[in-house]
Amino acid sequence: MLESVLTPGTMVRASYKTGDYIGEVVELSPSGKVAVKIAAVVKHPTQGDLHNPMDPDVPFFHQRRALAYQEIALMPPNTVRPYQGTVPEYRESLRQALAQEREQLLRTVRWAERCLEELDRLEGEYA
């Protein structure tokens, strides 16, 4: 059913690994995947080891780049859906996605710092 909507030229929103993108369907590959030409970044890929999330001390901490402008990626069909709306300019969308990812990480740092403060208070009460 989705294949009938996803024809070459259709604008879509799709997920690839840990990033989300807006792009144009180029073709439906024989492998069943959808070839998408990237036009904008919605969510920047997550950094680090996905099998050990939030662990900075893994043997190999992965750096993940966003897919490039007009790069073609084979996406699983279940991650692709039609996109309605204005497609943002690639560089601006990349900048915004990167800023959102940074803000989320800074919120996580602030949360961890607050947790440590509360644990310090509790440790004092427990003593």
Short mmCIF file of C-alpha atoms in Angstrom, two decimals:
data_model
loop_
_atom_site.label_atom_id
_atom_site.label_comp_id
_atom_site.label_asym_id
_atom_site.label_seq_id
_atom_site.Cartn_x
_atom_site.Cartn_y
_atom_site.Cartn_z
CA MET A 1 0.00 0.00 0.00
CA LEU A 2 2.78 2.47 0.95
CA GLU A 3 4.62 1.64 -2.26
CA SER A 4 1.72 3.06 -4.29
CA VAL A 5 2.17 6.42 -2.50
CA LEU A 6 5.97 6.37 -2.70
CA THR A 7 6.75 6.99 -6.33
CA PRO A 8 9.83 8.73 -7.73
CA GLY A 9 9.52 12.46 -7.12
CA THR A 10 7.43 12.11 -3.94
CA MET A 11 8.71 14.23 -1.05
CA VAL A 12 9.06 12.19 2.15
CA ARG A 13 10.18 12.33 5.73
CA ALA A 14 12.38 9.36 6.54
CA SER A 15 14.56 7.97 9.30
CA TYR A 16 18.03 6.66 8.59
CA LYS A 17 19.87 5.04 11.46
CA THR A 18 19.39 7.66 14.22
CA GLY A 19 18.71 10.73 12.06
CA ASP A 20 15.51 12.04 10.46
CA TYR A 21 15.45 13.69 7.04
CA ILE A 22 13.25 15.24 4.38
CA GLY A 23 14.00 14.11 0.87
CA GLU A 24 12.76 13.01 -2.51
CA VAL A 25 12.09 9.41 -3.49
CA VAL A 26 14.48 8.50 -6.31
CA GLU A 27 13.41 4.89 -6.74
CA LEU A 28 12.08 1.82 -5.00
CA SER A 29 15.02 -0.55 -4.96
CA PRO A 30 14.68 -4.26 -5.78
CA SER A 31 15.81 -4.97 -2.20
CA GLY A 32 12.55 -3.41 -1.00
CA LYS A 33 14.22 -0.26 0.33
CA VAL A 34 13.38 3.27 -0.75
CA ALA A 35 16.17 5.35 -2.30
CA VAL A 36 15.79 8.90 -0.93
CA LYS A 37 17.76 11.98 -2.05
CA ILE A 38 18.33 14.16 1.03
CA ALA A 39 16.99 17.72 0.96
CA ALA A 40 16.94 18.68 4.68
CA VAL A 41 17.82 17.42 8.15
CA VAL A 42 15.05 17.15 10.78
CA LYS A 43 16.98 15.37 13.56
CA HIS A 44 20.74 15.06 13.76
CA PRO A 45 22.07 11.50 14.30
CA THR A 46 22.87 10.45 17.86
CA GLN A 47 26.51 10.24 18.90
CA GLY A 48 28.14 7.41 20.83
CA ASP A 49 27.63 3.66 21.05
CA LEU A 50 23.96 2.88 20.47
CA HIS A 51 24.31 -0.48 22.23
CA ASN A 52 25.54 1.32 25.35
CA PRO A 53 23.56 4.57 25.43
CA MET A 54 24.70 7.38 27.72
CA ASP A 55 28.04 5.59 28.34
CA PRO A 56 31.03 7.80 27.50
CA ASP A 57 33.55 5.09 28.44
CA VAL A 58 32.96 2.61 25.61
CA PRO A 59 35.90 1.28 23.55
CA PHE A 60 34.68 3.08 20.41
CA PHE A 61 32.58 6.23 20.77
CA HIS A 62 30.90 6.70 17.38
CA GLN A 63 30.80 10.08 15.69
CA ARG A 64 27.81 10.19 13.36
CA ARG A 65 27.51 12.80 10.62
CA ALA A 66 24.21 13.84 9.11
CA LEU A 67 23.59 12.66 5.57
CA ALA A 68 24.82 15.22 3.04
CA TYR A 69 22.72 17.41 0.79
CA GLN A 70 21.49 15.36 -2.19
CA GLU A 71 23.12 12.20 -0.81
CA ILE A 72 21.05 9.16 -1.72
CA ALA A 73 20.37 6.68 1.06
CA LEU A 74 18.45 3.40 1.02
CA MET A 75 15.82 3.67 3.72
CA PRO A 76 13.62 0.91 5.16
CA PRO A 77 10.08 1.48 3.82
CA ASN A 78 8.58 1.46 7.32
CA THR A 79 10.59 4.63 8.15
CA VAL A 80 9.41 6.57 5.09
CA ARG A 81 6.17 8.55 4.92
CA PRO A 82 4.92 11.26 2.57
CA TYR A 83 5.89 14.81 3.52
CA GLN A 84 3.58 17.79 3.11
CA GLY A 85 4.93 21.26 3.63
CA THR A 86 7.80 23.53 2.84
CA VAL A 87 11.22 21.91 2.61
CA PRO A 88 13.72 23.96 4.59
CA GLU A 89 17.07 24.90 3.07
CA TYR A 90 19.61 22.13 3.82
CA ARG A 91 22.33 24.14 5.61
CA GLU A 92 19.81 25.94 7.82
CA SER A 93 18.01 22.66 8.63
CA LEU A 94 21.37 21.07 9.52
CA ARG A 95 22.26 24.01 11.77
CA GLN A 96 18.87 23.79 13.54
CA ALA A 97 19.06 20.00 13.94
CA LEU A 98 22.56 20.30 15.39
CA ALA A 99 21.43 23.04 17.79
CA GLN A 100 18.46 20.90 18.93
CA GLU A 101 20.75 17.91 19.53
CA ARG A 102 23.17 20.09 21.53
CA GLU A 103 20.31 21.55 23.60
CA GLN A 104 19.00 18.07 24.40
CA LEU A 105 22.47 16.98 25.54
CA LEU A 106 22.90 20.13 27.65
CA ARG A 107 19.51 19.41 29.27
CA THR A 108 20.78 15.89 30.05
CA VAL A 109 23.92 17.37 31.64
CA ARG A 110 21.81 19.77 33.73
CA TRP A 111 19.55 16.86 34.75
CA ALA A 112 22.56 14.76 35.80
CA GLU A 113 24.00 17.67 37.79
CA ARG A 114 20.66 18.16 39.56
CA CYS A 115 20.48 14.42 40.33
CA LEU A 116 23.96 14.58 41.87
CA GLU A 117 22.92 17.56 44.03
CA GLU A 118 19.88 15.65 45.29
CA LEU A 119 21.96 12.53 45.97
CA ASP A 120 24.44 14.66 47.94
CA ARG A 121 21.55 16.01 50.06
CA LEU A 122 20.21 12.51 50.62
CA GLU A 123 23.64 11.21 51.55
CA GLY A 124 23.76 13.91 54.23
CA GLU A 125 20.37 12.86 55.55
CA TYR A 126 21.26 9.17 55.50
CA ALA A 127 24.46 9.71 57.51
#
